[in-house]
CSV table of C-alpha atoms in Angstrom, one decimal:
chain,number,residue,atom,x,y,z
A,13,MET,CA,61.8,-71.9,-36.6
A,14,SER,CA,63.6,-71.7,-39.9
A,15,PRO,CA,67.2,-72.7,-40.2
A,16,GLU,CA,68.1,-69.1,-40.9
A,17,GLN,CA,66.3,-67.9,-37.7
A,18,LEU,CA,68.1,-70.5,-35.6
A,19,LEU,CA,71.4,-69.4,-37.1
A,20,SER,CA,70.7,-65.8,-36.5
A,21,ILE,CA,69.9,-66.4,-32.8
A,22,LEU,CA,73.0,-68.6,-32.4
A,23,SER,CA,75.1,-65.9,-34.0
A,24,VAL,CA,74.1,-63.4,-31.4
A,25,ALA,CA,74.5,-65.9,-28.6
A,26,ALA,CA,78.0,-66.7,-29.9
A,27,ARG,CA,79.1,-63.2,-28.9
A,28,LEU,CA,79.2,-64.4,-25.3
A,29,LYS,CA,82.1,-66.8,-26.1
A,30,THR,CA,84.3,-63.7,-26.6
A,31,THR,CA,82.6,-61.3,-24.2
A,32,PRO,CA,84.9,-61.0,-21.2
A,33,ARG,CA,83.9,-61.0,-17.6
A,34,HIS,CA,85.6,-59.3,-14.7
A,35,CYS,CA,87.0,-62.6,-13.4
A,36,THR,CA,90.1,-64.4,-14.6
A,37,THR,CA,90.4,-68.2,-14.9
A,38,ALA,CA,92.9,-70.2,-12.9
A,39,PRO,CA,95.6,-69.9,-15.7
A,40,GLY,CA,95.1,-66.1,-15.7
A,41,ARG,CA,93.0,-65.8,-18.9
A,42,THR,CA,89.9,-63.6,-18.8
A,43,GLU,CA,86.8,-65.6,-18.3
A,44,SER,CA,84.0,-65.3,-20.9
A,45,VAL,CA,80.3,-64.8,-20.2
A,46,ALA,CA,79.7,-68.1,-22.0
A,47,GLU,CA,82.0,-70.0,-19.6
A,48,HIS,CA,80.2,-68.5,-16.6
A,49,SER,CA,76.8,-69.5,-18.0
A,50,TRP,CA,77.9,-73.0,-18.9
A,51,ARG,CA,79.2,-73.7,-15.4
A,52,LEU,CA,76.1,-72.2,-13.9
A,53,ALA,CA,73.9,-74.6,-16.0
A,54,LEU,CA,76.2,-77.5,-14.9
A,55,MET,CA,75.7,-76.5,-11.2
A,56,ALA,CA,71.9,-76.6,-11.7
A,57,MET,CA,72.1,-80.0,-13.4
A,58,LEU,CA,74.2,-81.4,-10.5
A,59,LEU,CA,71.9,-79.9,-7.8
A,60,GLY,CA,69.0,-81.6,-9.6
A,61,ASP,CA,70.1,-84.8,-7.8
A,62,CYS,CA,69.7,-83.2,-4.3
A,63,ASP,CA,66.6,-84.2,-2.4
A,64,GLU,CA,65.9,-80.6,-1.4
A,65,PHE,CA,65.3,-79.7,-5.1
A,66,ALA,CA,63.4,-82.9,-6.1
A,67,SER,CA,60.2,-80.9,-6.6
A,68,TYR,CA,61.8,-78.2,-8.6
A,69,ASP,CA,61.7,-78.1,-12.4
A,70,MET,CA,65.4,-78.3,-12.9
A,71,ASP,CA,65.1,-78.2,-16.7
A,72,ARG,CA,63.6,-74.7,-16.2
A,73,VAL,CA,66.4,-73.7,-13.8
A,74,THR,CA,69.0,-74.9,-16.3
A,75,ARG,CA,67.3,-72.9,-19.1
A,76,MET,CA,67.4,-69.8,-16.9
A,77,CYS,CA,71.1,-70.3,-16.3
A,78,LEU,CA,71.8,-70.6,-20.0
A,79,ILE,CA,70.0,-67.4,-21.0
A,80,HIS,CA,70.4,-65.2,-18.0
A,81,ASP,CA,73.3,-63.1,-19.3
A,82,LEU,CA,72.4,-63.1,-23.0
A,83,GLY,CA,71.7,-59.4,-22.8
A,84,GLU,CA,75.5,-59.0,-22.3
A,85,ALA,CA,75.9,-60.0,-26.0
A,86,PHE,CA,74.7,-56.4,-26.6
A,87,THR,CA,76.3,-54.5,-23.8
A,88,GLY,CA,79.2,-56.5,-22.5
A,89,ASP,CA,79.7,-57.5,-18.9
A,90,ILE,CA,79.6,-54.9,-16.2
A,91,PRO,CA,80.7,-56.1,-12.8
A,92,THR,CA,78.0,-56.1,-10.1
A,93,PHE,CA,79.8,-53.5,-8.0
A,94,LEU,CA,79.9,-51.1,-11.0
A,95,LYS,CA,76.5,-51.9,-12.7
A,96,THR,CA,73.9,-49.1,-12.3
A,97,GLN,CA,70.2,-49.4,-12.7
A,98,ARG,CA,70.5,-47.5,-16.0
A,99,ASP,CA,73.0,-50.2,-17.2
A,100,ALA,CA,70.6,-53.0,-16.2
A,101,ASP,CA,67.7,-51.2,-17.9
A,102,THR,CA,69.7,-50.8,-21.1
A,103,GLU,CA,70.8,-54.4,-21.1
A,104,ASP,CA,67.3,-55.7,-20.4
A,105,GLY,CA,65.8,-53.4,-23.1
A,106,LEU,CA,68.2,-54.7,-25.8
A,107,PHE,CA,67.6,-58.3,-24.7
A,108,ASP,CA,63.8,-57.8,-24.7
A,109,ARG,CA,63.9,-56.3,-28.3
A,110,TRP,CA,66.0,-59.2,-29.5
A,111,VAL,CA,63.6,-61.8,-28.0
A,112,ASP,CA,60.6,-59.9,-29.4
A,113,GLY,CA,62.0,-60.8,-32.9
A,114,PHE,CA,62.0,-64.5,-32.2
A,115,PRO,CA,59.4,-66.7,-34.0
A,116,GLU,CA,56.5,-68.2,-32.1
A,117,PRO,CA,56.4,-70.4,-30.0
A,118,THR,CA,60.0,-69.6,-29.0
A,119,ARG,CA,59.3,-66.0,-28.3
A,120,ALA,CA,56.4,-66.9,-25.9
A,121,ARG,CA,58.6,-69.5,-24.0
A,122,TRP,CA,61.5,-67.2,-23.6
A,123,ARG,CA,59.2,-64.3,-22.6
A,124,SER,CA,57.6,-66.5,-19.9
A,125,LEU,CA,61.0,-67.6,-18.7
A,126,LEU,CA,62.4,-64.0,-18.5
A,127,ASP,CA,59.3,-62.8,-16.7
A,128,GLU,CA,59.7,-65.5,-14.1
A,129,MET,CA,63.4,-64.7,-13.7
A,130,ASN,CA,62.7,-61.0,-13.2
A,131,ALA,CA,59.8,-61.5,-10.8
A,132,GLN,CA,62.0,-63.8,-8.5
A,133,GLN,CA,58.8,-65.4,-7.0
A,134,THR,CA,59.2,-69.1,-8.0
A,135,ASN,CA,61.6,-71.6,-6.4
A,136,GLU,CA,63.2,-72.1,-9.8
A,137,ALA,CA,63.9,-68.4,-10.3
A,138,LYS,CA,65.3,-68.0,-6.7
A,139,LEU,CA,67.5,-71.0,-7.3
A,140,TYR,CA,68.9,-69.8,-10.6
A,141,LYS,CA,69.6,-66.3,-9.1
A,142,ALA,CA,71.4,-67.8,-6.1
A,143,LEU,CA,73.5,-70.1,-8.3
A,144,ASP,CA,74.5,-67.2,-10.5
A,145,LYS,CA,76.0,-65.4,-7.5
A,146,LEU,CA,77.6,-68.5,-6.1
A,147,GLU,CA,79.3,-69.4,-9.4
A,148,ALA,CA,80.8,-65.9,-9.5
A,149,VAL,CA,82.4,-66.3,-6.1
A,150,ILE,CA,83.6,-69.8,-6.9
A,151,SER,CA,85.2,-68.5,-10.1
A,152,HIS,CA,86.8,-65.6,-8.2
A,153,ASN,CA,88.3,-68.0,-5.7
A,154,GLU,CA,89.9,-69.9,-8.6
A,155,SER,CA,91.5,-66.7,-10.0
A,156,ASP,CA,94.8,-65.4,-8.9
A,157,ILE,CA,94.4,-63.3,-5.8
A,158,ASP,CA,96.6,-60.6,-7.4
A,159,THR,CA,93.7,-59.9,-9.7
A,160,TRP,CA,91.3,-59.1,-6.8
A,161,LEU,CA,90.4,-55.5,-6.2
A,162,PRO,CA,90.5,-54.4,-2.5
A,163,LEU,CA,86.7,-54.3,-2.3
A,164,GLU,CA,86.5,-57.9,-3.5
A,165,TYR,CA,88.0,-59.3,-0.3
A,166,ASP,CA,84.7,-58.5,1.5
A,167,LEU,CA,82.5,-59.0,-1.5
A,168,GLN,CA,83.6,-62.6,-1.7
A,169,PHE,CA,81.8,-63.2,1.7
A,170,THR,CA,78.7,-61.0,1.1
A,171,HIS,CA,77.9,-61.6,-2.6
A,172,GLY,CA,74.9,-63.9,-2.7
A,173,ARG,CA,74.6,-64.5,1.0
A,174,GLU,CA,71.1,-63.3,1.2
A,175,LEU,CA,70.0,-65.2,-1.9
A,176,VAL,CA,71.0,-68.6,-0.5
A,177,ALA,CA,69.2,-68.2,2.8
A,178,PHE,CA,66.1,-70.1,1.6
A,179,SER,CA,68.0,-73.3,1.0
A,180,PRO,CA,69.9,-75.5,3.5
A,181,THR,CA,71.9,-77.0,0.6
A,182,LEU,CA,72.9,-73.6,-0.8
A,183,THR,CA,73.6,-72.2,2.7
A,184,ALA,CA,76.0,-75.1,3.2
A,185,LEU,CA,77.6,-74.5,-0.2
A,186,LYS,CA,78.1,-70.8,0.5
A,187,ALA,CA,79.8,-71.7,3.8
A,188,ALA,CA,82.1,-74.1,2.0
A,189,ILE,CA,82.9,-71.4,-0.5
A,190,ASP,CA,83.6,-68.9,2.3
A,191,ARG,CA,86.0,-71.4,3.9
A,192,GLN,CA,87.9,-71.6,0.6
A,193,THR,CA,87.9,-67.8,0.4
A,194,GLU,CA,89.3,-67.6,4.0
A,195,GLU,CA,92.0,-70.1,3.1
A,196,LYS,CA,92.9,-68.3,-0.1
A,197,ILE,CA,93.3,-65.0,1.6
A,198,ARG,CA,95.3,-66.6,4.5
A,199,THR,CA,97.7,-68.4,2.2
A,200,GLU,CA,97.9,-66.1,-0.9
A,201,ALA,CA,97.3,-62.5,0.1
A,202,LYS,CA,100.4,-60.4,0.4
A,203,PRO,CA,100.7,-58.4,3.6
A,204,LYS,CA,100.0,-54.7,3.3
A,205,GLY,CA,103.0,-52.7,2.3
A,206,GLU,CA,104.6,-55.5,0.2
């Protein structure tokens, strides 16, 4: 890869630093897609020390976490509860065309990773996908409850639940997140009518 090719890829990826997500951070600033992807990769790195995941290729999981939302550099972020199949297809198509312009062997490695992520058949792909959903609900718990939409009170409990079922570690993590959500709602939600 030439320096110019590397700089071109990094320039597109840099868009995620200023691409806002639906969630706000604890101080009330809108979270960027890059911040979500970074913490997702950190979660994978930390879980690499768990016995349950000793046989997983955690470097591969971390790579998935880092690139999973790069299509949003072209489309922006659309919250899960608003994203249609057409939106997903557009994002995937733009991302695929971008990757097709990469030099070899980078293109082949990314294509292999993207195919694995989309197929959701390997342990690594399932782990990345579950962590993606868990990071979102963790971030949402850290945001001011006044920023929550009414549908998000239930979504906090259901988002990602089915994706963690394969893993005792992730099931326990989801239960801990749910307890935080319950506490947040109990202590911070305003009674209806206020």
